[in-house]
mmCIF file of C-alpha atoms in Angstrom:
data_model
loop_
_atom_site.group_PDB
_atom_site.id
_atom_site.type_symbol
_atom_site.label_atom_id
_atom_site.label_comp_id
_atom_site.label_asym_id
_atom_site.label_seq_id
_atom_site.Cartn_x
_atom_site.Cartn_y
_atom_site.Cartn_z
ATOM 1 C CA MET A 24 0.000 0.000 0.000
ATOM 2 C CA LEU A 25 1.203 3.495 -0.825
ATOM 3 C CA CYS A 26 0.415 6.252 1.642
ATOM 4 C CA VAL A 27 0.992 9.930 0.910
ATOM 5 C CA ASN A 28 1.467 12.811 3.315
ATOM 6 C CA THR A 29 2.029 16.381 2.170
ATOM 7 C CA ALA A 30 2.677 17.947 5.559
ATOM 8 C CA PHE A 31 6.292 18.781 4.891
ATOM 9 C CA THR A 32 6.967 18.582 1.203
ATOM 10 C CA SER A 33 4.620 18.981 -1.685
ATOM 11 C CA PHE A 34 3.593 17.897 -5.130
ATOM 12 C CA ILE A 35 5.781 17.544 -8.183
ATOM 13 C CA PRO A 36 3.916 16.542 -11.341
ATOM 14 C CA ARG A 37 4.661 12.949 -12.231
ATOM 15 C CA LYS A 38 4.317 12.841 -16.014
ATOM 16 C CA ARG A 39 7.179 11.009 -17.649
ATOM 17 C CA THR A 40 7.583 13.480 -20.494
ATOM 18 C CA CYS A 41 7.500 17.203 -20.890
ATOM 19 C CA VAL A 42 8.465 19.733 -23.551
ATOM 20 C CA PHE A 43 11.006 22.297 -22.482
ATOM 21 C CA PRO A 44 10.807 25.787 -23.928
ATOM 22 C CA SER A 45 13.685 26.828 -26.163
ATOM 23 C CA LYS A 46 16.646 28.065 -24.181
ATOM 24 C CA SER A 47 16.328 31.757 -24.837
ATOM 25 C CA THR A 48 16.954 32.930 -21.287
ATOM 26 C CA THR A 49 20.045 35.078 -21.003
ATOM 27 C CA PRO A 50 22.363 33.984 -18.183
ATOM 28 C CA ILE A 51 22.524 36.539 -15.425
ATOM 29 C CA SER A 52 25.550 37.927 -13.679
ATOM 30 C CA CYS A 53 25.370 37.712 -9.906
ATOM 31 C CA THR A 54 27.394 40.031 -7.751
ATOM 32 C CA LEU A 55 29.019 38.587 -4.665
ATOM 33 C CA GLN A 56 27.265 39.786 -1.519
ATOM 34 C CA GLY A 57 29.449 40.976 1.313
ATOM 35 C CA THR A 58 28.263 38.309 3.731
ATOM 36 C CA VAL A 59 29.106 35.324 1.514
ATOM 37 C CA ALA A 60 32.389 33.472 1.966
ATOM 38 C CA GLU A 61 34.698 33.487 -1.058
ATOM 39 C CA PRO A 62 34.366 30.160 -2.911
ATOM 40 C CA LYS A 63 37.370 27.843 -2.960
ATOM 41 C CA SER A 64 38.893 27.207 -6.368
ATOM 42 C CA THR A 65 39.586 23.521 -5.713
ATOM 43 C CA ALA A 66 37.875 21.238 -8.213
ATOM 44 C CA ALA A 67 36.196 18.034 -7.119
ATOM 45 C CA ALA A 68 34.559 15.211 -9.057
ATOM 46 C CA GLU A 69 31.356 15.356 -7.052
ATOM 47 C CA PRO A 70 27.784 16.513 -7.680
ATOM 48 C CA LEU A 71 27.313 20.246 -8.105
ATOM 49 C CA LEU A 72 25.156 20.467 -4.989
ATOM 50 C CA LEU A 73 27.873 19.057 -2.744
ATOM 51 C CA ASN A 74 30.523 21.336 -4.210
ATOM 52 C CA ALA A 75 28.340 24.398 -3.698
ATOM 53 C CA VAL A 76 27.637 23.543 -0.058
ATOM 54 C CA ARG A 77 31.322 22.981 0.656
ATOM 55 C CA GLY A 78 32.373 26.294 -0.863
ATOM 56 C CA VAL A 79 33.992 24.870 -3.983
ATOM 57 C CA GLU A 80 33.735 27.281 -6.915
ATOM 58 C CA VAL A 81 30.752 26.407 -9.108
ATOM 59 C CA GLU A 82 29.437 27.956 -12.313
ATOM 60 C CA ARG A 83 25.838 28.254 -11.089
ATOM 61 C CA PRO A 84 23.741 27.489 -8.024
ATOM 62 C CA PRO A 85 22.507 23.883 -7.889
ATOM 63 C CA VAL A 86 18.733 23.509 -8.014
ATOM 64 C CA TRP A 87 16.186 20.983 -6.788
ATOM 65 C CA LEU A 88 12.659 21.237 -5.440
ATOM 66 C CA MET A 89 11.136 19.793 -2.295
ATOM 67 C CA ARG A 90 8.565 17.232 -3.336
ATOM 68 C CA GLN A 91 5.755 14.992 -2.233
ATOM 69 C CA ALA A 92 6.312 12.792 0.802
ATOM 70 C CA GLY A 93 4.847 9.346 1.233
ATOM 71 C CA ARG A 94 5.326 5.801 2.450
ATOM 72 C CA SER A 95 5.917 2.560 0.656
ATOM 73 C CA GLU A 96 7.871 -0.540 1.621
ATOM 74 C CA ASN A 97 8.201 -1.578 -2.015
ATOM 75 C CA VAL A 98 11.802 -0.783 -2.987
ATOM 76 C CA ASP A 99 11.082 -0.616 -6.713
ATOM 77 C CA LEU A 100 8.204 1.804 -6.167
ATOM 78 C CA VAL A 101 10.248 4.018 -3.838
ATOM 79 C CA VAL A 102 13.028 4.186 -6.424
ATOM 80 C CA GLU A 103 10.623 4.864 -9.283
ATOM 81 C CA ILE A 104 8.853 7.729 -7.522
ATOM 82 C CA SER A 105 12.130 9.187 -6.269
ATOM 83 C CA LEU A 106 13.483 9.285 -9.829
ATOM 84 C CA GLN A 107 10.401 10.716 -11.537
ATOM 85 C CA PRO A 108 11.349 14.404 -11.099
ATOM 86 C CA TRP A 109 14.923 13.577 -12.094
ATOM 87 C CA HIS A 110 13.845 11.869 -15.318
ATOM 88 C CA VAL A 111 11.712 14.881 -16.263
ATOM 89 C CA PHE A 112 13.576 17.938 -14.946
ATOM 90 C CA LYS A 113 17.122 16.721 -14.162
ATOM 91 C CA PRO A 114 17.448 18.562 -10.810
ATOM 92 C CA ASP A 115 20.797 18.659 -9.011
ATOM 93 C CA GLY A 116 19.309 16.860 -6.016
ATOM 94 C CA VAL A 117 17.229 13.655 -5.945
ATOM 95 C CA ILE A 118 15.397 13.215 -2.662
ATOM 96 C CA LEU A 119 14.266 9.861 -1.334
ATOM 97 C CA PHE A 120 10.525 9.216 -1.550
ATOM 98 C CA SER A 121 9.678 8.651 2.091
ATOM 99 C CA ASP A 122 8.013 10.362 5.040
ATOM 100 C CA ILE A 123 9.359 11.813 8.278
ATOM 101 C CA LEU A 124 6.985 9.584 10.265
ATOM 102 C CA THR A 125 8.353 6.374 8.725
ATOM 103 C CA PRO A 126 10.426 5.509 11.859
ATOM 104 C CA LEU A 127 7.463 5.646 14.247
ATOM 105 C CA SER A 128 6.248 2.083 13.755
ATOM 106 C CA GLY A 129 9.744 0.794 14.471
ATOM 107 C CA MET A 130 9.734 2.801 17.699
ATOM 108 C CA ASN A 131 6.536 1.131 18.894
ATOM 109 C CA ILE A 132 4.380 4.138 17.992
ATOM 110 C CA PRO A 133 1.673 2.800 15.657
ATOM 111 C CA PHE A 134 0.111 5.249 13.220
ATOM 112 C CA ASP A 135 -1.470 5.532 9.797
ATOM 113 C CA ILE A 136 -2.039 8.142 7.111
ATOM 114 C CA VAL A 137 -5.782 8.673 6.697
ATOM 115 C CA LYS A 138 -7.011 10.113 3.428
ATOM 116 C CA GLY A 139 -8.347 13.612 3.936
ATOM 117 C CA LYS A 140 -7.011 13.793 7.482
ATOM 118 C CA GLY A 141 -3.298 13.082 7.333
ATOM 119 C CA PRO A 142 -1.287 11.236 9.985
ATOM 120 C CA VAL A 143 -3.188 9.700 12.886
ATOM 121 C CA ILE A 144 -1.326 8.413 15.960
ATOM 122 C CA PHE A 145 -3.350 5.577 17.446
ATOM 123 C CA ASP A 146 -2.203 6.125 21.044
ATOM 124 C CA PRO A 147 -0.971 9.715 21.597
ATOM 125 C CA ILE A 148 1.797 9.957 24.172
ATOM 126 C CA HIS A 149 1.140 11.967 27.328
ATOM 127 C CA THR A 150 2.640 9.968 30.204
ATOM 128 C CA ASP A 151 6.005 8.774 31.417
ATOM 129 C CA ALA A 152 4.823 5.165 31.152
ATOM 130 C CA GLN A 153 4.041 5.656 27.465
ATOM 131 C CA VAL A 154 7.469 7.193 26.825
ATOM 132 C CA ASN A 155 9.056 4.155 28.451
ATOM 133 C CA GLN A 156 7.332 1.979 25.853
ATOM 134 C CA VAL A 157 8.983 3.871 23.002
ATOM 135 C CA ARG A 158 11.841 1.829 21.549
ATOM 136 C CA GLU A 159 15.048 3.110 20.040
ATOM 137 C CA PHE A 160 14.822 3.046 16.276
ATOM 138 C CA VAL A 161 16.966 0.423 14.516
ATOM 139 C CA PRO A 162 16.658 1.247 10.805
ATOM 140 C CA GLU A 163 18.455 -1.897 9.654
ATOM 141 C CA GLU A 164 15.662 -3.941 11.202
ATOM 142 C CA SER A 165 12.638 -1.674 10.777
ATOM 143 C CA VAL A 166 13.156 -0.052 7.373
ATOM 144 C CA PRO A 167 15.702 -2.084 5.385
ATOM 145 C CA TYR A 168 13.903 -1.017 2.205
ATOM 146 C CA VAL A 169 15.075 2.571 2.795
ATOM 147 C CA GLY A 170 18.697 1.495 2.655
ATOM 148 C CA GLU A 171 18.076 -0.662 -0.399
ATOM 149 C CA ALA A 172 16.326 2.190 -2.205
ATOM 150 C CA LEU A 173 19.119 4.668 -1.427
ATOM 151 C CA THR A 174 21.741 2.243 -2.709
ATOM 152 C CA ILE A 175 19.867 1.826 -5.991
ATOM 153 C CA LEU A 176 19.274 5.585 -6.322
ATOM 154 C CA ARG A 177 22.970 6.274 -5.867
ATOM 155 C CA LYS A 178 23.810 3.855 -8.690
ATOM 156 C CA GLU A 179 21.063 5.171 -10.965
ATOM 157 C CA VAL A 180 21.929 8.836 -10.543
ATOM 158 C CA ASN A 181 25.667 8.071 -10.621
ATOM 159 C CA ASP A 182 26.804 11.425 -9.214
ATOM 160 C CA THR A 183 25.058 13.453 -11.914
ATOM 161 C CA ALA A 184 23.014 14.758 -8.975
ATOM 162 C CA ALA A 185 23.254 14.391 -5.214
ATOM 163 C CA VAL A 186 21.068 11.768 -3.549
ATOM 164 C CA LEU A 187 19.291 13.321 -0.573
ATOM 165 C CA GLY A 188 17.880 11.580 2.461
ATOM 166 C CA PHE A 189 15.738 13.190 5.130
ATOM 167 C CA VAL A 190 14.468 12.815 8.667
ATOM 168 C CA GLY A 191 12.131 14.606 11.037
ATOM 169 C CA ALA A 192 13.555 16.616 13.922
ATOM 170 C CA PRO A 193 12.787 15.552 17.516
ATOM 171 C CA PHE A 194 10.375 18.359 18.388
ATOM 172 C CA THR A 195 8.402 17.982 15.165
ATOM 173 C CA LEU A 196 8.114 14.213 15.628
ATOM 174 C CA ALA A 197 7.125 14.707 19.267
ATOM 175 C CA SER A 198 4.471 17.194 18.181
ATOM 176 C CA TYR A 199 2.821 14.568 16.012
ATOM 177 C CA VAL A 200 2.854 11.805 18.613
ATOM 178 C CA VAL A 201 1.666 14.032 21.465
ATOM 179 C CA GLU A 202 -1.004 15.860 19.460
ATOM 180 C CA GLY A 203 -2.166 12.618 17.864
ATOM 181 C CA GLY A 204 -1.544 13.954 14.372
ATOM 182 C CA SER A 205 -1.469 17.361 12.733
ATOM 183 C CA SER A 206 -2.419 20.365 14.840
ATOM 184 C CA LYS A 207 -3.423 23.986 14.437
ATOM 185 C CA ASN A 208 -2.659 25.280 17.919
ATOM 186 C CA PHE A 209 -0.246 22.685 19.427
ATOM 187 C CA SER A 210 -1.981 22.975 22.786
ATOM 188 C CA LYS A 211 -1.281 19.385 23.864
ATOM 189 C CA ILE A 212 2.454 19.427 23.367
ATOM 190 C CA LYS A 213 2.713 22.890 24.906
ATOM 191 C CA ARG A 214 0.717 21.705 27.885
ATOM 192 C CA LEU A 215 3.161 18.833 28.274
ATOM 193 C CA ALA A 216 6.173 21.119 27.772
ATOM 194 C CA PHE A 217 5.067 23.701 30.291
ATOM 195 C CA SER A 218 3.535 21.464 32.962
ATOM 196 C CA GLU A 219 5.437 18.165 32.726
ATOM 197 C CA SER A 220 8.595 19.022 30.835
ATOM 198 C CA LYS A 221 10.486 15.981 32.145
ATOM 199 C CA ILE A 222 8.200 13.675 30.172
ATOM 200 C CA LEU A 223 8.675 15.663 26.987
ATOM 201 C CA HIS A 224 12.443 15.820 27.428
ATOM 202 C CA SER A 225 12.550 12.023 27.799
ATOM 203 C CA LEU A 226 10.582 11.624 24.574
ATOM 204 C CA LEU A 227 12.749 14.158 22.744
ATOM 205 C CA GLN A 228 15.889 12.323 23.813
ATOM 206 C CA LYS A 229 14.594 9.052 22.375
ATOM 207 C CA PHE A 230 13.851 10.743 19.075
ATOM 208 C CA THR A 231 17.268 12.402 19.115
ATOM 209 C CA THR A 232 19.194 9.159 19.521
ATOM 210 C CA SER A 233 17.030 7.456 16.921
ATOM 211 C CA MET A 234 17.214 10.196 14.283
ATOM 212 C CA ALA A 235 20.998 10.478 14.594
ATOM 213 C CA ARG A 236 21.182 6.758 13.928
ATOM 214 C CA TYR A 237 18.726 7.058 11.031
ATOM 215 C CA ILE A 238 20.822 9.765 9.353
ATOM 216 C CA GLN A 239 23.942 7.629 9.745
ATOM 217 C CA TYR A 240 22.091 4.662 8.246
ATOM 218 C CA GLN A 241 20.953 6.713 5.256
ATOM 219 C CA ALA A 242 24.485 8.005 4.689
ATOM 220 C CA ASP A 243 25.935 4.506 4.913
ATOM 221 C CA ASN A 244 23.527 3.353 2.216
ATOM 222 C CA GLY A 245 24.020 6.097 -0.333
ATOM 223 C CA ALA A 246 22.612 9.435 0.844
ATOM 224 C CA GLN A 247 25.093 12.193 0.010
ATOM 225 C CA ALA A 248 23.301 14.850 2.045
ATOM 226 C CA VAL A 249 20.406 14.718 4.517
ATOM 227 C CA GLN A 250 17.722 17.319 5.175
ATOM 228 C CA ILE A 251 16.264 17.618 8.666
ATOM 229 C CA PHE A 252 12.692 18.911 8.845
ATOM 230 C CA ASP A 253 11.746 20.801 12.002
ATOM 231 C CA SER A 254 8.666 22.565 10.705
ATOM 232 C CA TRP A 255 6.753 22.662 13.979
ATOM 233 C CA ALA A 256 9.656 24.050 16.013
ATOM 234 C CA THR A 257 8.671 27.475 14.750
ATOM 235 C CA GLU A 258 5.541 27.188 16.900
ATOM 236 C CA LEU A 259 7.878 27.712 19.859
ATOM 237 C CA SER A 260 8.980 31.071 21.222
ATOM 238 C CA PRO A 261 12.747 31.674 20.950
ATOM 239 C CA VAL A 262 13.308 30.845 24.619
ATOM 240 C CA ASP A 263 11.315 27.623 24.324
ATOM 241 C CA PHE A 264 13.087 26.707 21.096
ATOM 242 C CA GLU A 265 16.318 26.917 23.055
ATOM 243 C CA GLU A 266 15.000 24.351 25.524
ATOM 244 C CA PHE A 267 12.894 21.953 23.470
ATOM 245 C CA SER A 268 14.486 21.946 20.002
ATOM 246 C CA LEU A 269 17.957 23.478 19.782
ATOM 247 C CA PRO A 270 19.813 21.144 22.199
ATOM 248 C CA TYR A 271 18.416 18.045 20.527
ATOM 249 C CA LEU A 272 19.248 19.278 17.034
ATOM 250 C CA LYS A 273 22.784 19.997 18.225
ATOM 251 C CA GLN A 274 23.071 16.478 19.622
ATOM 252 C CA ILE A 275 22.062 15.003 16.280
ATOM 253 C CA ILE A 276 24.454 17.163 14.286
ATOM 254 C CA ASP A 277 27.332 16.485 16.700
ATOM 255 C CA ALA A 278 26.767 12.725 16.571
ATOM 256 C CA VAL A 279 26.546 12.630 12.784
ATOM 257 C CA LYS A 280 29.573 14.876 12.296
ATOM 258 C CA LYS A 281 31.642 12.524 14.438
ATOM 259 C CA SER A 282 30.783 9.513 12.305
ATOM 260 C CA HIS A 283 30.262 11.246 8.931
ATOM 261 C CA PRO A 284 32.210 14.536 9.043
ATOM 262 C CA ASN A 285 31.809 15.226 5.315
ATOM 263 C CA LEU A 286 28.058 14.637 5.127
ATOM 264 C CA PRO A 287 26.226 17.937 4.440
ATOM 265 C CA LEU A 288 23.249 18.453 6.726
ATOM 266 C CA ILE A 289 20.414 20.788 5.735
ATOM 267 C CA LEU A 290 17.904 22.180 8.250
ATOM 268 C CA TYR A 291 14.463 23.323 7.174
ATOM 269 C CA ALA A 292 11.887 24.955 9.426
ATOM 270 C CA SER A 293 9.029 26.827 7.784
ATOM 271 C CA GLY A 294 8.287 30.250 9.215
ATOM 272 C CA SER A 295 11.712 30.408 10.825
ATOM 273 C CA GLY A 296 12.441 34.110 10.312
ATOM 274 C CA GLY A 297 12.437 34.756 14.046
ATOM 275 C CA LEU A 298 14.830 31.890 14.743
ATOM 276 C CA LEU A 299 17.480 32.119 12.007
ATOM 277 C CA GLU A 300 20.411 32.920 14.267
ATOM 278 C CA ARG A 301 19.404 30.109 16.608
ATOM 279 C CA LEU A 302 19.092 27.645 13.731
ATOM 280 C CA ALA A 303 22.678 28.409 12.796
ATOM 281 C CA LEU A 304 23.783 27.430 16.312
ATOM 282 C CA THR A 305 22.842 23.821 15.577
ATOM 283 C CA GLY A 306 25.999 23.370 13.513
ATOM 284 C CA VAL A 307 24.252 22.363 10.269
ATOM 285 C CA ASP A 308 25.888 23.092 6.937
ATOM 286 C CA VAL A 309 22.830 24.597 5.228
ATOM 287 C CA ILE A 310 19.834 26.582 6.446
ATOM 288 C CA SER A 311 16.838 26.287 4.142
ATOM 289 C CA LEU A 312 14.918 29.564 4.138
ATOM 290 C CA ASP A 313 11.227 29.864 3.461
ATOM 291 C CA TRP A 314 9.873 32.662 1.289
ATOM 292 C CA THR A 315 8.921 34.929 4.222
ATOM 293 C CA VAL A 316 12.599 35.788 4.738
ATOM 294 C CA ASP A 317 14.312 38.128 2.293
ATOM 295 C CA MET A 318 17.309 36.198 0.955
ATOM 296 C CA ALA A 319 19.676 39.140 1.396
ATOM 297 C CA ASP A 320 18.543 39.554 5.013
ATOM 298 C CA GLY A 321 18.965 35.836 5.599
ATOM 299 C CA ARG A 322 22.518 35.932 4.259
ATOM 300 C CA ARG A 323 23.369 38.893 6.449
ATOM 301 C CA ARG A 324 21.914 37.322 9.589
ATOM 302 C CA LEU A 325 23.474 33.889 9.081
ATOM 303 C CA GLY A 326 26.966 35.067 8.197
ATOM 304 C CA PRO A 327 29.484 33.905 5.589
ATOM 305 C CA ASN A 328 30.239 30.371 6.718
ATOM 306 C CA ILE A 329 26.872 28.711 6.377
ATOM 307 C CA ALA A 330 25.197 27.827 3.084
ATOM 308 C CA VAL A 331 21.594 28.730 2.341
ATOM 309 C CA GLN A 332 18.832 27.027 0.406
ATOM 310 C CA GLY A 333 15.714 28.471 -1.134
ATOM 311 C CA ASN A 334 13.706 30.507 -1.205
ATOM 312 C CA VAL A 335 11.320 31.371 -4.037
ATOM 313 C CA ASP A 336 7.664 31.509 -2.987
ATOM 314 C CA PRO A 337 5.959 28.348 -4.336
ATOM 315 C CA GLY A 338 3.082 30.563 -5.433
ATOM 316 C CA VAL A 339 5.386 32.266 -7.924
ATOM 317 C CA LEU A 340 5.067 29.176 -10.123
ATOM 318 C CA PHE A 341 1.467 30.177 -10.813
ATOM 319 C CA GLY A 342 2.728 33.386 -12.424
ATOM 320 C CA SER A 343 3.905 34.124 -15.940
ATOM 321 C CA LYS A 344 7.216 32.772 -17.184
ATOM 322 C CA GLU A 345 8.639 36.295 -17.141
ATOM 323 C CA PHE A 346 7.580 36.706 -13.524
ATOM 324 C CA ILE A 347 9.132 33.369 -12.572
ATOM 325 C CA THR A 348 12.374 34.341 -14.291
ATOM 326 C CA ASP A 349 12.511 37.683 -12.465
ATOM 327 C CA ARG A 350 11.999 36.044 -9.073
ATOM 328 C CA ILE A 351 14.688 33.436 -9.723
ATOM 329 C CA ASN A 352 17.147 36.130 -10.761
ATOM 330 C CA ASP A 353 16.305 38.237 -7.713
ATOM 331 C CA THR A 354 16.785 35.316 -5.332
ATOM 332 C CA VAL A 355 20.102 34.226 -6.842
ATOM 333 C CA LYS A 356 21.449 37.780 -6.921
ATOM 334 C CA LYS A 357 20.590 38.290 -3.250
ATOM 335 C CA ALA A 358 22.087 34.939 -2.293
ATOM 336 C CA GLY A 359 25.389 35.923 -3.851
ATOM 337 C CA ARG A 360 28.013 33.751 -5.442
ATOM 338 C CA GLY A 361 28.461 30.296 -3.967
ATOM 339 C CA LYS A 362 27.096 28.421 -0.955
ATOM 340 C CA HIS A 363 23.552 28.636 -2.278
ATOM 341 C CA ILE A 364 21.127 25.895 -3.337
ATOM 342 C CA LEU A 365 18.266 27.297 -5.377
ATOM 343 C CA ASN A 366 14.928 25.890 -4.250
ATOM 344 C CA LEU A 367 11.451 27.015 -3.311
ATOM 345 C CA GLY A 368 10.693 28.164 0.201
ATOM 346 C CA HIS A 369 8.514 25.058 0.588
ATOM 347 C CA GLY A 370 7.255 22.272 -1.662
ATOM 348 C CA ILE A 371 5.397 22.789 -4.916
ATOM 349 C CA LYS A 372 1.685 23.423 -4.497
ATOM 350 C CA VAL A 373 -0.851 21.023 -5.945
ATOM 351 C CA GLY A 374 -2.082 22.339 -9.283
ATOM 352 C CA THR A 375 1.148 24.069 -10.249
ATOM 353 C CA PRO A 376 1.408 24.094 -14.070
ATOM 354 C CA GLU A 377 4.019 21.566 -15.170
ATOM 355 C CA GLU A 378 5.271 23.866 -17.902
ATOM 356 C CA ASN A 379 6.095 26.436 -15.214
ATOM 357 C CA VAL A 380 8.087 23.869 -13.264
ATOM 358 C CA ALA A 381 9.978 23.062 -16.470
ATOM 359 C CA HIS A 382 10.600 26.780 -16.984
ATOM 360 C CA PHE A 383 11.890 27.134 -13.408
ATOM 361 C CA PHE A 384 14.503 24.445 -14.056
ATOM 362 C CA GLU A 385 15.370 25.772 -17.499
ATOM 363 C CA VAL A 386 16.086 29.233 -16.139
ATOM 364 C CA ALA A 387 17.891 27.936 -13.081
ATOM 365 C CA LYS A 388 20.212 25.725 -15.111
ATOM 366 C CA SER A 389 20.984 28.517 -17.588
ATOM 367 C CA LEU A 390 22.298 30.821 -14.853
ATOM 368 C CA ARG A 391 26.005 31.608 -14.676
ATOM 369 C CA TYR A 392 27.843 33.457 -11.941
#
């Protein structure tokens, strides 16, 4: 059975063929912004995305788009869906078709994706006894198909693009299992955080240990970079983020960097404009900005040593091709030369015209610094 969840990433059209417009777009010249570190001139036989993140000089920003999330234990199907955008648009990043909630069943947290409702946790966690029943995630045993799919993807793509894995961050995962699914006001997890914080901290620690191990597993099986989604952490005030999200993110990054020091880690949290400086304290290599942050402001606030990803408004893809081109150029110019992955500020919206997605990639791949 194939289950789909669009809570974190969104729809990419799945047609096998498309007609690209003629390449009439004039490459733009991007001036180096003062807050961007000077790219290194060292060449490396690696995907463009990895070189850009590491500060190697590249001719243009790499581009990929966040896409639909879902669950399937069929390796062939996971590989096929993962490769569909790559076959059509040839992005510089190919992300695994999976879902951030995939580890829950292996942690003794049963759930399902209900059509029209999204994820439903069968037994929401509110007590210390329930936390004690949560098992540490062992991906080799619980999701061997993920490793198999990543290995095949790596061979199929063959370094013409970077293979991306992803996981959910501890606070976001905890939000789902405490709330019982998606939430609009997050009252249950905030009640737990502010009245019985010890229980929440115990749950967060279990997710932290498990997600560090899951990232390592993905890297060992072919992922060349991993994106961490902490979308619901932005529901926290800055002071509460520092208690309930930041320390656990830092633990994950520290653990992964010890075992896989060269693995780029990307952190995405929608609506994170008020937390950018704190996100940088996690130690990740890339901060993915949503469209509510001006790219130039984001660069200035994050400093020269961290790469950025994003951040065109997904709604722009409903505009004219000229409008799309202008917004791409504006974003890339503000990002400056190097250490930038061009992307949307979130996933593609359902109903986005496929020809506009094709145009986005055509323009992006015609750019030259």
